[in-house]
Amino acid sequence: MRAVVQTVGQASVTVDGEVVGAIGDGLLVLLGVTHTDTPETARTMARKVHELRILDDERSAAEMAAPILVVSQFTLYGDARKGRRPSWTAAAPAEVAEPLVEETVRTLRQRGATVETGRFRAHMLVESVNVGPRTILLDL
């Protein structure tokens, strides 16, 4: 599992003209799933995201009760080392990835986080206002 975590002043996801998820000051998490990921990987990712000390004064979303917007992003496993057309073979198929993204979100919520999401398999418009900017790649 791979996540790009960004501190944001605001972020939203729009699908077909409808905002399906939006947050104020918090974290935008672009989340990719690969073939070897398991529910335990998803739970570990949720813990790491929630406890990541990336916010002001080296505080975490858990400490600050900061909201989190999770957006599925299979392209995090794109491989463009050969040629100009990326290969997506390292990305898990949707039927494997979707339950693991849902497990990550469920675990974050169980930890007390306020979580908004994008819509799986939809064409999403993701808008964000980065703060800092601070961006971290978590790769499990």
PDB file of C-alpha atoms in Angstrom:
ATOM      1  CA  MET A   1       0.000   0.000   0.000  1.00  0.00           C
ATOM      2  CA  ARG A   2       1.219   3.457  -0.882  1.00  0.00           C
ATOM      3  CA  ALA A   3      -0.075   6.860   0.228  1.00  0.00           C
ATOM      4  CA  VAL A   4       0.764  10.421  -0.617  1.00  0.00           C
ATOM      5  CA  VAL A   5      -0.193  12.501   2.427  1.00  0.00           C
ATOM      6  CA  GLN A   6      -0.482  16.282   2.090  1.00  0.00           C
ATOM      7  CA  THR A   7      -1.344  18.956   4.626  1.00  0.00           C
ATOM      8  CA  VAL A   8      -4.204  21.049   3.274  1.00  0.00           C
ATOM      9  CA  GLY A   9      -6.161  24.145   4.213  1.00  0.00           C
ATOM     10  CA  GLN A  10      -9.054  22.641   2.302  1.00  0.00           C
ATOM     11  CA  ALA A  11      -9.642  19.776  -0.088  1.00  0.00           C
ATOM     12  CA  SER A  12     -12.598  18.327  -1.944  1.00  0.00           C
ATOM     13  CA  VAL A  13     -13.630  15.653  -4.401  1.00  0.00           C
ATOM     14  CA  THR A  14     -16.297  16.297  -7.028  1.00  0.00           C
ATOM     15  CA  VAL A  15     -18.000  13.590  -9.105  1.00  0.00           C
ATOM     16  CA  ASP A  16     -20.429  14.537 -11.895  1.00  0.00           C
ATOM     17  CA  GLY A  17     -20.746  18.087 -10.541  1.00  0.00           C
ATOM     18  CA  GLU A  18     -21.500  16.920  -6.971  1.00  0.00           C
ATOM     19  CA  VAL A  19     -19.071  17.384  -4.082  1.00  0.00           C
ATOM     20  CA  VAL A  20     -18.836  13.913  -2.538  1.00  0.00           C
ATOM     21  CA  GLY A  21     -16.182  14.689   0.072  1.00  0.00           C
ATOM     22  CA  ALA A  22     -14.686  17.875   1.504  1.00  0.00           C
ATOM     23  CA  ILE A  23     -12.552  18.930   4.482  1.00  0.00           C
ATOM     24  CA  GLY A  24     -11.027  22.065   5.949  1.00  0.00           C
ATOM     25  CA  ASP A  25      -7.609  22.116   7.636  1.00  0.00           C
ATOM     26  CA  GLY A  26      -6.380  18.523   7.654  1.00  0.00           C
ATOM     27  CA  LEU A  27      -4.850  15.815   5.502  1.00  0.00           C
ATOM     28  CA  LEU A  28      -5.452  14.795   1.901  1.00  0.00           C
ATOM     29  CA  VAL A  29      -4.486  11.140   1.424  1.00  0.00           C
ATOM     30  CA  LEU A  30      -4.092   9.680  -2.066  1.00  0.00           C
ATOM     31  CA  LEU A  31      -4.125   5.919  -1.473  1.00  0.00           C
ATOM     32  CA  GLY A  32      -2.903   3.163  -3.800  1.00  0.00           C
ATOM     33  CA  VAL A  33      -3.213  -0.587  -3.317  1.00  0.00           C
ATOM     34  CA  THR A  34      -1.013  -3.345  -4.736  1.00  0.00           C
ATOM     35  CA  HIS A  35      -1.563  -7.109  -5.100  1.00  0.00           C
ATOM     36  CA  THR A  36       0.153  -8.163  -1.876  1.00  0.00           C
ATOM     37  CA  ASP A  37      -1.780  -5.809   0.417  1.00  0.00           C
ATOM     38  CA  THR A  38      -4.031  -7.281   3.099  1.00  0.00           C
ATOM     39  CA  PRO A  39      -6.547  -5.945   5.641  1.00  0.00           C
ATOM     40  CA  GLU A  40      -3.649  -5.794   8.109  1.00  0.00           C
ATOM     41  CA  THR A  41      -1.722  -3.577   5.672  1.00  0.00           C
ATOM     42  CA  ALA A  42      -4.772  -1.297   5.479  1.00  0.00           C
ATOM     43  CA  ARG A  43      -5.000  -1.070   9.280  1.00  0.00           C
ATOM     44  CA  THR A  44      -1.280  -0.297   9.533  1.00  0.00           C
ATOM     45  CA  MET A  45      -1.606   2.432   6.888  1.00  0.00           C
ATOM     46  CA  ALA A  46      -4.543   3.955   8.764  1.00  0.00           C
ATOM     47  CA  ARG A  47      -2.516   4.062  11.986  1.00  0.00           C
ATOM     48  CA  LYS A  48       0.493   5.614  10.245  1.00  0.00           C
ATOM     49  CA  VAL A  49      -1.609   8.285   8.516  1.00  0.00           C
ATOM     50  CA  HIS A  50      -3.487   9.145  11.709  1.00  0.00           C
ATOM     51  CA  GLU A  51      -0.319   9.364  13.820  1.00  0.00           C
ATOM     52  CA  LEU A  52       1.943  10.990  11.191  1.00  0.00           C
ATOM     53  CA  ARG A  53       3.486  14.113  12.743  1.00  0.00           C
ATOM     54  CA  ILE A  54       3.170  16.293   9.649  1.00  0.00           C
ATOM     55  CA  LEU A  55       0.885  19.080  10.919  1.00  0.00           C
ATOM     56  CA  ASP A  56       1.985  22.317  12.604  1.00  0.00           C
ATOM     57  CA  ASP A  57       4.328  21.934  15.575  1.00  0.00           C
ATOM     58  CA  GLU A  58       5.002  18.316  14.533  1.00  0.00           C
ATOM     59  CA  ARG A  59       1.551  17.214  15.592  1.00  0.00           C
ATOM     60  CA  SER A  60      -0.589  14.467  14.093  1.00  0.00           C
ATOM     61  CA  ALA A  61      -4.180  14.355  12.870  1.00  0.00           C
ATOM     62  CA  ALA A  62      -4.879  12.176  15.920  1.00  0.00           C
ATOM     63  CA  GLU A  63      -3.578  14.876  18.280  1.00  0.00           C
ATOM     64  CA  MET A  64      -5.324  17.760  16.531  1.00  0.00           C
ATOM     65  CA  ALA A  65      -8.573  15.992  15.558  1.00  0.00           C
ATOM     66  CA  ALA A  66      -7.801  17.079  11.994  1.00  0.00           C
ATOM     67  CA  PRO A  67     -10.103  15.705   9.278  1.00  0.00           C
ATOM     68  CA  ILE A  68      -8.787  13.391   6.595  1.00  0.00           C
ATOM     69  CA  LEU A  69      -9.904  13.120   2.957  1.00  0.00           C
ATOM     70  CA  VAL A  70      -9.028   9.695   1.498  1.00  0.00           C
ATOM     71  CA  VAL A  71      -9.008   9.339  -2.292  1.00  0.00           C
ATOM     72  CA  SER A  72      -8.286   6.026  -4.016  1.00  0.00           C
ATOM     73  CA  GLN A  73      -5.410   6.487  -6.467  1.00  0.00           C
ATOM     74  CA  PHE A  74      -4.341   3.384  -8.411  1.00  0.00           C
ATOM     75  CA  THR A  75      -1.916   5.483 -10.455  1.00  0.00           C
ATOM     76  CA  LEU A  76       0.455   5.587  -7.466  1.00  0.00           C
ATOM     77  CA  TYR A  77       1.547   2.168  -8.721  1.00  0.00           C
ATOM     78  CA  GLY A  78       2.154   3.335 -12.279  1.00  0.00           C
ATOM     79  CA  ASP A  79       5.534   2.355 -13.723  1.00  0.00           C
ATOM     80  CA  ALA A  80       6.946   4.599 -16.448  1.00  0.00           C
ATOM     81  CA  ARG A  81      10.537   3.376 -16.410  1.00  0.00           C
ATOM     82  CA  LYS A  82      10.185   2.011 -19.951  1.00  0.00           C
ATOM     83  CA  GLY A  83       8.836   4.283 -22.626  1.00  0.00           C
ATOM     84  CA  ARG A  84       6.211   6.964 -22.230  1.00  0.00           C
ATOM     85  CA  ARG A  85       3.149   4.864 -21.442  1.00  0.00           C
ATOM     86  CA  PRO A  86       2.912   3.815 -17.777  1.00  0.00           C
ATOM     87  CA  SER A  87       2.187   0.225 -16.875  1.00  0.00           C
ATOM     88  CA  TRP A  88      -0.454  -0.330 -14.179  1.00  0.00           C
ATOM     89  CA  THR A  89       0.331  -4.000 -13.479  1.00  0.00           C
ATOM     90  CA  ALA A  90       1.524  -3.288  -9.916  1.00  0.00           C
ATOM     91  CA  ALA A  91      -1.841  -1.756  -9.010  1.00  0.00           C
ATOM     92  CA  ALA A  92      -4.345  -4.165  -7.496  1.00  0.00           C
ATOM     93  CA  PRO A  93      -7.538  -4.699  -9.510  1.00  0.00           C
ATOM     94  CA  ALA A  94     -10.582  -2.780  -8.277  1.00  0.00           C
ATOM     95  CA  GLU A  95     -12.204  -5.827  -6.674  1.00  0.00           C
ATOM     96  CA  VAL A  96      -9.091  -6.263  -4.490  1.00  0.00           C
ATOM     97  CA  ALA A  97      -8.348  -2.578  -3.900  1.00  0.00           C
ATOM     98  CA  GLU A  98     -11.801  -1.277  -2.995  1.00  0.00           C
ATOM     99  CA  PRO A  99     -12.277  -3.375   0.176  1.00  0.00           C
ATOM    100  CA  LEU A 100      -8.766  -2.421   1.342  1.00  0.00           C
ATOM    101  CA  VAL A 101      -9.396   1.286   0.820  1.00  0.00           C
ATOM    102  CA  GLU A 102     -12.659   0.820   2.741  1.00  0.00           C
ATOM    103  CA  GLU A 103     -10.774  -0.981   5.537  1.00  0.00           C
ATOM    104  CA  THR A 104      -8.333   1.921   5.768  1.00  0.00           C
ATOM    105  CA  VAL A 105     -11.227   4.393   6.057  1.00  0.00           C
ATOM    106  CA  ARG A 106     -13.070   2.182   8.568  1.00  0.00           C
ATOM    107  CA  THR A 107      -9.942   1.900  10.733  1.00  0.00           C
ATOM    108  CA  LEU A 108      -9.368   5.667  10.660  1.00  0.00           C
ATOM    109  CA  ARG A 109     -12.963   6.202  11.785  1.00  0.00           C
ATOM    110  CA  GLN A 110     -12.607   3.586  14.529  1.00  0.00           C
ATOM    111  CA  ARG A 111      -9.590   5.557  15.751  1.00  0.00           C
ATOM    112  CA  GLY A 112     -11.829   8.620  16.059  1.00  0.00           C
ATOM    113  CA  ALA A 113     -10.869  10.422  12.849  1.00  0.00           C
ATOM    114  CA  THR A 114     -13.342  12.441  10.821  1.00  0.00           C
ATOM    115  CA  VAL A 115     -12.954  10.974   7.336  1.00  0.00           C
ATOM    116  CA  GLU A 116     -14.367  12.031   3.989  1.00  0.00           C
ATOM    117  CA  THR A 117     -13.786  10.029   0.808  1.00  0.00           C
ATOM    118  CA  GLY A 118     -13.845  10.149  -2.932  1.00  0.00           C
ATOM    119  CA  ARG A 119     -15.909   7.674  -4.937  1.00  0.00           C
ATOM    120  CA  PHE A 120     -14.250   4.451  -6.044  1.00  0.00           C
ATOM    121  CA  ARG A 121     -14.085   3.881  -9.843  1.00  0.00           C
ATOM    122  CA  ALA A 122     -15.458   7.359 -10.554  1.00  0.00           C
ATOM    123  CA  HIS A 123     -13.850  10.121 -12.572  1.00  0.00           C
ATOM    124  CA  MET A 124     -13.020  12.502  -9.721  1.00  0.00           C
ATOM    125  CA  LEU A 125     -11.984  16.124  -9.677  1.00  0.00           C
ATOM    126  CA  VAL A 126      -9.730  16.542  -6.653  1.00  0.00           C
ATOM    127  CA  GLU A 127      -9.045  20.080  -5.477  1.00  0.00           C
ATOM    128  CA  SER A 128      -6.698  21.008  -2.677  1.00  0.00           C
ATOM    129  CA  VAL A 129      -5.012  24.002  -1.146  1.00  0.00           C
ATOM    130  CA  ASN A 130      -1.720  22.705   0.186  1.00  0.00           C
ATOM    131  CA  VAL A 131      -0.339  24.121   3.408  1.00  0.00           C
ATOM    132  CA  GLY A 132       3.394  24.309   3.895  1.00  0.00           C
ATOM    133  CA  PRO A 133       3.465  22.578   1.511  1.00  0.00           C
ATOM    134  CA  ARG A 134       4.160  19.352   3.332  1.00  0.00           C
ATOM    135  CA  THR A 135       3.904  16.102   1.396  1.00  0.00           C
ATOM    136  CA  ILE A 136       5.001  12.663   2.583  1.00  0.00           C
ATOM    137  CA  LEU A 137       5.082   9.337   0.734  1.00  0.00           C
ATOM    138  CA  LEU A 138       4.197   6.357   2.910  1.00  0.00           C
ATOM    139  CA  ASP A 139       5.110   3.053   1.297  1.00  0.00           C
ATOM    140  CA  LEU A 140       4.257  -0.162   3.138  1.00  0.00           C
TER     141      LEU A 140
END
